[in-house]
PDB file of C-alpha atoms in Angstrom:
ATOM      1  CA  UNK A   1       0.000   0.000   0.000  1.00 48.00           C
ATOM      2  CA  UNK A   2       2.912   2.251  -0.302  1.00 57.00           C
ATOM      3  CA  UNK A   3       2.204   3.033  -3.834  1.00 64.00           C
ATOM      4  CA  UNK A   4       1.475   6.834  -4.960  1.00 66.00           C
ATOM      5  CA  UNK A   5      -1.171   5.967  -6.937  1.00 69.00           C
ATOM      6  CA  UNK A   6      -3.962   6.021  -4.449  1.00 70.00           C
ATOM      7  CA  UNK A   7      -2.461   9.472  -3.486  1.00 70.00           C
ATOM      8  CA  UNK A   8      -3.026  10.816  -6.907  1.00 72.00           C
ATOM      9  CA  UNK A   9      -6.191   9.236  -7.174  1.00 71.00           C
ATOM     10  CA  UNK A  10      -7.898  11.365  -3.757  1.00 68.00           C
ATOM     11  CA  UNK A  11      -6.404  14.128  -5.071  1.00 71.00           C
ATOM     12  CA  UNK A  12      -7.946  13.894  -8.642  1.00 73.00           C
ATOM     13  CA  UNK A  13     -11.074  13.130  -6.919  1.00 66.00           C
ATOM     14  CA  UNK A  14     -11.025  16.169  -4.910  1.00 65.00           C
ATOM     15  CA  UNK A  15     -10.237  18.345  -7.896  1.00 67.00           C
ATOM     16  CA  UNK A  16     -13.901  18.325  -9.191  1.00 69.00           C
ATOM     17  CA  UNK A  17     -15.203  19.976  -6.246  1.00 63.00           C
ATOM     18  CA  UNK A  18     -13.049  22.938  -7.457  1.00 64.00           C
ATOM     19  CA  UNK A  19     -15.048  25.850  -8.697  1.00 61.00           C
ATOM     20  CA  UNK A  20     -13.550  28.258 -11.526  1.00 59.00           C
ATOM     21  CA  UNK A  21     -16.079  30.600 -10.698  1.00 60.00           C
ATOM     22  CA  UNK A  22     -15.500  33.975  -9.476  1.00 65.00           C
ATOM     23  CA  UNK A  23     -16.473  34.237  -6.013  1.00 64.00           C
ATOM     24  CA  UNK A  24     -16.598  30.582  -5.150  1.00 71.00           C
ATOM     25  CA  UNK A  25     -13.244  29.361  -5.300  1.00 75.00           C
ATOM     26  CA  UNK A  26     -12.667  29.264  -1.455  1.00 80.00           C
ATOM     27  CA  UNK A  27     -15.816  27.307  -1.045  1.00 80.00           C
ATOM     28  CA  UNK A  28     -14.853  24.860  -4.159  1.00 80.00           C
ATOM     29  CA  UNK A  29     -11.237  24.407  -2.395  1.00 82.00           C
ATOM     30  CA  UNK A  30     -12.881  23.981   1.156  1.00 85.00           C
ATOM     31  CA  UNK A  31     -14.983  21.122  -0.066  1.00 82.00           C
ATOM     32  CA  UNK A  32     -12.299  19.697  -2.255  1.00 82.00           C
ATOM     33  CA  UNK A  33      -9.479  19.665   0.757  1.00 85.00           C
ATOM     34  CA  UNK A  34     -12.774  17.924   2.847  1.00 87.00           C
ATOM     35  CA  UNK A  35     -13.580  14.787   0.647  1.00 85.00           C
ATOM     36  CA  UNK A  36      -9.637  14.624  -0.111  1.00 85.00           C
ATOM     37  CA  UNK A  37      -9.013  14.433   3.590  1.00 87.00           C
ATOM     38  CA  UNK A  38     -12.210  12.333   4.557  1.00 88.00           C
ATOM     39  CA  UNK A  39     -10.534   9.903   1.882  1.00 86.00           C
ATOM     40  CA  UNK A  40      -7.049   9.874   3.162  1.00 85.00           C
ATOM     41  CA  UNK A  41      -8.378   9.502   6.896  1.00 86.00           C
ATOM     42  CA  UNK A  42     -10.557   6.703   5.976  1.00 88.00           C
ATOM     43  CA  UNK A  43      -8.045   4.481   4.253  1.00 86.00           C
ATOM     44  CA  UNK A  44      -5.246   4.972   7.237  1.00 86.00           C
ATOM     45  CA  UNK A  45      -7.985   4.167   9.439  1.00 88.00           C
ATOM     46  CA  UNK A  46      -8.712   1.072   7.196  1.00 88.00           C
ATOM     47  CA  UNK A  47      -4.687   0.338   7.531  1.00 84.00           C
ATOM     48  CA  UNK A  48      -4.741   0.369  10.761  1.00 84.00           C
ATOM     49  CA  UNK A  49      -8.146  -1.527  11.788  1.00 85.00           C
ATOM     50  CA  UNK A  50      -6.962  -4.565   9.271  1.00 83.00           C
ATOM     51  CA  UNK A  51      -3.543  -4.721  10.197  1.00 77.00           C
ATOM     52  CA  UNK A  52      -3.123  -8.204  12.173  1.00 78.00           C
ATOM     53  CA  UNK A  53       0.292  -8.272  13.457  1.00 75.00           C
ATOM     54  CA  UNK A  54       0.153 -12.068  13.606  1.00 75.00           C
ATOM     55  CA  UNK A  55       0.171 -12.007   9.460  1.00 76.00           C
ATOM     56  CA  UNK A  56       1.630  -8.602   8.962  1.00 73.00           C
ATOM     57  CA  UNK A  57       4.521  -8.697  11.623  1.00 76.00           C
ATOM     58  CA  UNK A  58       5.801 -12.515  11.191  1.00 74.00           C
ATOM     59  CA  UNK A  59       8.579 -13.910  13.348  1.00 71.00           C
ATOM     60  CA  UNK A  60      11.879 -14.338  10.974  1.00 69.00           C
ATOM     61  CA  UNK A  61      12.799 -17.729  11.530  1.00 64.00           C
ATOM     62  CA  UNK A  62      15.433 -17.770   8.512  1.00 67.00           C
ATOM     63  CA  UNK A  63      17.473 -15.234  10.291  1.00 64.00           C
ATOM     64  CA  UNK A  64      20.424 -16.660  12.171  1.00 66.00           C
ATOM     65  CA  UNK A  65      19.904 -15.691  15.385  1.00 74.00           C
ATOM     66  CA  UNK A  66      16.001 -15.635  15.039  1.00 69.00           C
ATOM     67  CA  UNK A  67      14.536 -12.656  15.385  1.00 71.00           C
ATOM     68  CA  UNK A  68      11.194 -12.472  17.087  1.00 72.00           C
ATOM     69  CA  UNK A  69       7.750 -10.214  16.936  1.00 72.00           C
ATOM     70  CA  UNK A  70       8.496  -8.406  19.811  1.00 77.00           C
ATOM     71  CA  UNK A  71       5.291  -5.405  20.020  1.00 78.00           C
ATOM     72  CA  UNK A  72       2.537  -3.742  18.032  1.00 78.00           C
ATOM     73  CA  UNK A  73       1.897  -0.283  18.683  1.00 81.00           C
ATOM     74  CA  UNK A  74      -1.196   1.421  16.714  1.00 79.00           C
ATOM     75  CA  UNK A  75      -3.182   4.850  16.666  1.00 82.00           C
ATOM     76  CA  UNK A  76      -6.032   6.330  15.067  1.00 80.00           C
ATOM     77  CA  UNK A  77      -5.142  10.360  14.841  1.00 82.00           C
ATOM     78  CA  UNK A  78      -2.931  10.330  13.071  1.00 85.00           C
ATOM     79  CA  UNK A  79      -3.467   7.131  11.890  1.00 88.00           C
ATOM     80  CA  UNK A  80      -0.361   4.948  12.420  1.00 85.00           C
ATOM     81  CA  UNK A  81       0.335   1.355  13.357  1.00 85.00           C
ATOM     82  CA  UNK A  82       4.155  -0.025  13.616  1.00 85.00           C
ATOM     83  CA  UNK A  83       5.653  -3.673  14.297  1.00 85.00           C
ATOM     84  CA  UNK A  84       8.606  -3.934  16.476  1.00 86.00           C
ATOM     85  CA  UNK A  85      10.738  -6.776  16.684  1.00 79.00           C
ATOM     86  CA  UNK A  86      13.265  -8.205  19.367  1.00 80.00           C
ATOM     87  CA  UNK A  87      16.411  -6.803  17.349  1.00 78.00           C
ATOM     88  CA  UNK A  88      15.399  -3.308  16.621  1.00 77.00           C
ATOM     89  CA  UNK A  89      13.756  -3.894  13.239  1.00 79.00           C
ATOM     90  CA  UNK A  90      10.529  -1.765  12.781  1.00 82.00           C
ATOM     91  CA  UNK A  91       7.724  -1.221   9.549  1.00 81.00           C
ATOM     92  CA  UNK A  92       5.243   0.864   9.162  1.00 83.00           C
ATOM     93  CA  UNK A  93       2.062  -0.314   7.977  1.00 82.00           C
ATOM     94  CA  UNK A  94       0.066   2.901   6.946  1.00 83.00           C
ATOM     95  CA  UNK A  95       1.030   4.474   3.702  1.00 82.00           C
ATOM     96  CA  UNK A  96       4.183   7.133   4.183  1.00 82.00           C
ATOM     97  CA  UNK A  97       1.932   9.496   1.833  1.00 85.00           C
ATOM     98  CA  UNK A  98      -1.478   9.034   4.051  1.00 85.00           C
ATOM     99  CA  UNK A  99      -0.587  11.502   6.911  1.00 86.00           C
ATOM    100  CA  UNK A 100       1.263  14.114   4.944  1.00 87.00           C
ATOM    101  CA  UNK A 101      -1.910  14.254   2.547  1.00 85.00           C
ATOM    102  CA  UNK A 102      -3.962  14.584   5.706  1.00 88.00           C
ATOM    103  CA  UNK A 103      -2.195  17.302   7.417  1.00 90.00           C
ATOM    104  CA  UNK A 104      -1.831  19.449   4.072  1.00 89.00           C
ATOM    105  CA  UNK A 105      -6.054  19.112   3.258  1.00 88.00           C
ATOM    106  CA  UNK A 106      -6.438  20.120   6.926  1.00 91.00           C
ATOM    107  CA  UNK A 107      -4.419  22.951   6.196  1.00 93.00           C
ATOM    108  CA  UNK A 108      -5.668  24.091   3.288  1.00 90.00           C
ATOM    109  CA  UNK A 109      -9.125  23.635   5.256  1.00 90.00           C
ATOM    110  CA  UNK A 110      -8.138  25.721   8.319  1.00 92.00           C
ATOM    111  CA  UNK A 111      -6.421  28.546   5.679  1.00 91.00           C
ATOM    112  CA  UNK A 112      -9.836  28.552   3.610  1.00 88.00           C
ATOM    113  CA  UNK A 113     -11.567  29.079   6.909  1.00 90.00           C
ATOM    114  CA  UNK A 114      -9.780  32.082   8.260  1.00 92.00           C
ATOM    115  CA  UNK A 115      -9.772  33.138   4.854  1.00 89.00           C
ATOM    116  CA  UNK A 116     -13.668  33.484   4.533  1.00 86.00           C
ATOM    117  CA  UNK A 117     -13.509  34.414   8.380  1.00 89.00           C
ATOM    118  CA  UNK A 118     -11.637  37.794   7.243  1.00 89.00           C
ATOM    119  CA  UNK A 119     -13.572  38.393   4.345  1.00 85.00           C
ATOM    120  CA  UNK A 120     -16.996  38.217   6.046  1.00 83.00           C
ATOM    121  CA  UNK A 121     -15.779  40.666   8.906  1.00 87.00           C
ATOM    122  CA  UNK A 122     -14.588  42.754   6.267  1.00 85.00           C
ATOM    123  CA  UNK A 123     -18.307  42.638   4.516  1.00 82.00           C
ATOM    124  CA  UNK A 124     -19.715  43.290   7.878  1.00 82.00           C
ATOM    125  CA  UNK A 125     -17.650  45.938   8.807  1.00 82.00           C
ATOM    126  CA  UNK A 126     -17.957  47.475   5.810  1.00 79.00           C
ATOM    127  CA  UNK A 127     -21.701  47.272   5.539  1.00 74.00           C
ATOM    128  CA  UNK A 128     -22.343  45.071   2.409  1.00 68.00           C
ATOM    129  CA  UNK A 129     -24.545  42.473   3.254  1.00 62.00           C
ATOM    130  CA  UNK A 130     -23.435  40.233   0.165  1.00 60.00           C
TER     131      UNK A 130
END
């Protein structure tokens, strides 16, 4: 599940909810960052509820001396789960690209926000009503 791929894909599927039109970019962008995000935060989650350390974090009995599962540690925010072993050894078994994607939409999300925050005040202040 390390591929790029599925990166590209939430991000092409978040691109439609981008709006050309004048005036409604920041909304298009809001909602595009959203399902991108909502995407990227289901799948890690997915990662980590299916990851069963008894078929993802095997003992290696080939290894001379053998090395043995030694912990699983997991999360769900942001999503992460990790095997340990006795010698040090460690994977990762959510997708590197999963939280970076995550924390940029929410980003994006929060900038959008106080964006359209300071633009209503503005309005308000201002006296427009539109």
């Amino acid at each position: 599940m390390d591929s790029w791929f599925l990166a590209v894909f939430f991000v092409g599927f978040g691109l439609p909810f981008v709006r050309v039109q004048k005036g409604r970019r920041l909304l298009g962008l809001m909602k595009a960052s959203t399902a991108t995000g909502t995407l990227c935060c289901l799948l890690g989650w997915w990662q980590v509820v299916f990851a069963f350390p008894d078929q993802a974090c095997p003992d290696f009995d080939y290894m001379r001396p053998v090395v043995h599962f030694d912990r699983y540690e997991s999360g769900v925010f942001p999503p992460w789960a990790t095997c340990y072993w006795d010698d040090g050894q460690q994977k990762e078994l959510v997708s590197g690209w999963v939280n970076p994607l995550l924390f940029t939409c929410t980003a994006v999300l929060t900038g959008c926000l106080v964006t359209l925050t300071v633009v209503a005040y503005r309005r308000c202040r201002n006296g427009q009503t539109r």
